[in-house]
GROMACS .gro file of C-alpha atoms in nm:
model
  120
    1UNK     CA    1  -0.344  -1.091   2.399
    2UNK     CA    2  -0.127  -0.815   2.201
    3UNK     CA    3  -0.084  -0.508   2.244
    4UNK     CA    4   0.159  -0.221   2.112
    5UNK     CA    5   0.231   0.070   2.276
    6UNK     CA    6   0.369   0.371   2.108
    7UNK     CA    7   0.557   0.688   2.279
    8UNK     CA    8   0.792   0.989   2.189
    9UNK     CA    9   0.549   1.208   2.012
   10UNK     CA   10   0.510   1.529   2.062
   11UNK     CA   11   0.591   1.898   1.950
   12UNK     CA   12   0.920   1.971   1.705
   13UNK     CA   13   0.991   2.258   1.486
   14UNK     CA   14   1.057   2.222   1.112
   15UNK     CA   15   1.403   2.054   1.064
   16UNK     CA   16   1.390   1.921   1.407
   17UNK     CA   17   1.450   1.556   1.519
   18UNK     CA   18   1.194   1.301   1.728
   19UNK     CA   19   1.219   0.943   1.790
   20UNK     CA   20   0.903   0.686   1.849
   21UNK     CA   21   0.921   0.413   1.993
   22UNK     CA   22   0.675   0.101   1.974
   23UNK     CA   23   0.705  -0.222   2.202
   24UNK     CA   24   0.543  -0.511   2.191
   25UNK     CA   25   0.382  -0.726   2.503
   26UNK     CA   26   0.150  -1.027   2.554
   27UNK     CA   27   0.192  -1.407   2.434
   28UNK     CA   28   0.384  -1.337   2.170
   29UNK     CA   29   0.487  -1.631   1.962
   30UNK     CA   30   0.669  -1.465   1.652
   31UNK     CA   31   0.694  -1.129   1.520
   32UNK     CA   32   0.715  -1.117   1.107
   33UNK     CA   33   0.707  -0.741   1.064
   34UNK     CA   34   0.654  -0.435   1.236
   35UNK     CA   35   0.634  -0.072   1.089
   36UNK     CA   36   0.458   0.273   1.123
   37UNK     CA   37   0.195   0.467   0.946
   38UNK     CA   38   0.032   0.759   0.973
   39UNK     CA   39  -0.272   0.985   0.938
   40UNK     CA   40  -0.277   1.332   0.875
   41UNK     CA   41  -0.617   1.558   0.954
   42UNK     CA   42  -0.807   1.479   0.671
   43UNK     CA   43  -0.632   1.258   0.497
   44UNK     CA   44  -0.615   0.867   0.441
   45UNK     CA   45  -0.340   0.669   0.673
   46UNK     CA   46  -0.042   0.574   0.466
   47UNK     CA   47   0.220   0.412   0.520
   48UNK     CA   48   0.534   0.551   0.663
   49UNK     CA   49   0.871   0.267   0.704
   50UNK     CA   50   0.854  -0.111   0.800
   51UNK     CA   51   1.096  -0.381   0.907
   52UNK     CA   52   1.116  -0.734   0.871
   53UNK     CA   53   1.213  -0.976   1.140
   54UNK     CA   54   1.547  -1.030   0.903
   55UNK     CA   55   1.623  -0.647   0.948
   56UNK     CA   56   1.461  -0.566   0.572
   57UNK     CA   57   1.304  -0.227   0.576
   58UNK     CA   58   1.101  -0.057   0.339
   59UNK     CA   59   0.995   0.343   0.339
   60UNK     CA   60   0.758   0.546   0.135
   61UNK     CA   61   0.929   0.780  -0.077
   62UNK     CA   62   0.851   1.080   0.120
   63UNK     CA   63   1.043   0.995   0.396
   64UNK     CA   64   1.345   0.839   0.255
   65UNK     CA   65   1.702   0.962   0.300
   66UNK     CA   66   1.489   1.146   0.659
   67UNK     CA   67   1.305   0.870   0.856
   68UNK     CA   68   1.506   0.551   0.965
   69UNK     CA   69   1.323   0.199   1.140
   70UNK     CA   70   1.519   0.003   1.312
   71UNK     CA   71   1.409  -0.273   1.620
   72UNK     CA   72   1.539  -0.448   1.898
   73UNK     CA   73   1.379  -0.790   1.925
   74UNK     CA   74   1.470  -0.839   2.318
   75UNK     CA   75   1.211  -0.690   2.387
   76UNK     CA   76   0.986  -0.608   2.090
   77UNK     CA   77   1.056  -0.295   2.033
   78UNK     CA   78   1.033  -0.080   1.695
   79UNK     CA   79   1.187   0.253   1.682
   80UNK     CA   80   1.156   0.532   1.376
   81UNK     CA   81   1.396   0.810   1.410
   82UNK     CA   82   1.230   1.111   1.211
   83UNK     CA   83   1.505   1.415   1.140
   84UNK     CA   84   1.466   1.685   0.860
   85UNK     CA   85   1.109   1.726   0.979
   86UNK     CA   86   0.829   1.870   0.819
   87UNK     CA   87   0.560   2.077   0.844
   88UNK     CA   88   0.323   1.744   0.615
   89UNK     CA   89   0.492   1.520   0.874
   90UNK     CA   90   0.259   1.584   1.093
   91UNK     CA   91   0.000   1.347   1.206
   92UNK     CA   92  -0.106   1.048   1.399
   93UNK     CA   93   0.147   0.745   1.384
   94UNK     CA   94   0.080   0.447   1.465
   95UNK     CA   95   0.289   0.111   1.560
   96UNK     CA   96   0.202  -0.186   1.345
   97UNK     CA   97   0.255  -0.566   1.372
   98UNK     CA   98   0.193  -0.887   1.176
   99UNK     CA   99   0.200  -1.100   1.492
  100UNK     CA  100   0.143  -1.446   1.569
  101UNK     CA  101   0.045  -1.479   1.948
  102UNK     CA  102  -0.169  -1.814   2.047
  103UNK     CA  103  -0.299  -1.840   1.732
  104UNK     CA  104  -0.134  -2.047   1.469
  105UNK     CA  105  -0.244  -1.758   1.238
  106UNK     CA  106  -0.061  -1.432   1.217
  107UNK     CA  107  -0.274  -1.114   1.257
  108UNK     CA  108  -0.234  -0.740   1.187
  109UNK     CA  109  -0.205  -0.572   1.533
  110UNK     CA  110  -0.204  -0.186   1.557
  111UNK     CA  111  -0.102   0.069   1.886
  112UNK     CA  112  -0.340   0.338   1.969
  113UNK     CA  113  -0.082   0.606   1.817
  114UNK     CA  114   0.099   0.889   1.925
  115UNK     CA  115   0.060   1.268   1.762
  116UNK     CA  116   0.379   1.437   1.611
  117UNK     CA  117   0.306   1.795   1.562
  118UNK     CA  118   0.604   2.025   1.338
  119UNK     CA  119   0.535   2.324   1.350
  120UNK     CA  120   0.720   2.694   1.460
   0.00000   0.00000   0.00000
């Protein structure tokens, strides 16, 4: 019924720039938030930025002031520009989405994620 699709990982040295992008496709009814998290080898996923459908956004304190979410809602797209990266950046991030499709229920929806390697 859903699905997101991420793209734009890939390999960047420290300090570098990347942006990933996530749309959106199927019967899509309403889209309350969408955002990005990630997993690191090892490690639990965590979240990384979100963004309400009012243009809210919220970050996790290791990325603030370096990671920016923004979205285009024709289509439903997210986007997270990543500068200043980092060596801990790295990991799997995936595209989230409280969605409400044919359902008059809104459920989480996640992408299948895309890798972001930093290093030199």
């Amino acid at each position: 019924q859903v699905q997101l699709v991420e793209s734009g990982g890939g390999l960047v040295q420290p300090g570098g720039s990347l942006r990933l992008s996530c749309a959106a496709s199927g019967s899509i009814s309403s889209i309350y938030y969408m955002g990005w998290h990630r997993q690191a080898p090892g490690k639990q996923r965590e979240l990384v930025a979100t963004i309400t459908s009012s243009g809210t956004t919220n970050y996790a304190d290791s990325v603030k002031g370096r990671f920016t979410i923004s979205r285009d809602n024709a289509p439903n797209t997210v986007y997270l520009q990543m500068n200043s990266l980092k060596s801990e950046d790295t990991a799997v991030y995936y595209c989230k989405g409280l969605i409400r499709a044919q359902s008059p229920v809104a459920m989480d929806y996640w992408g299948k994620g895309t890798l972001v390697t930093v290093s030199s």
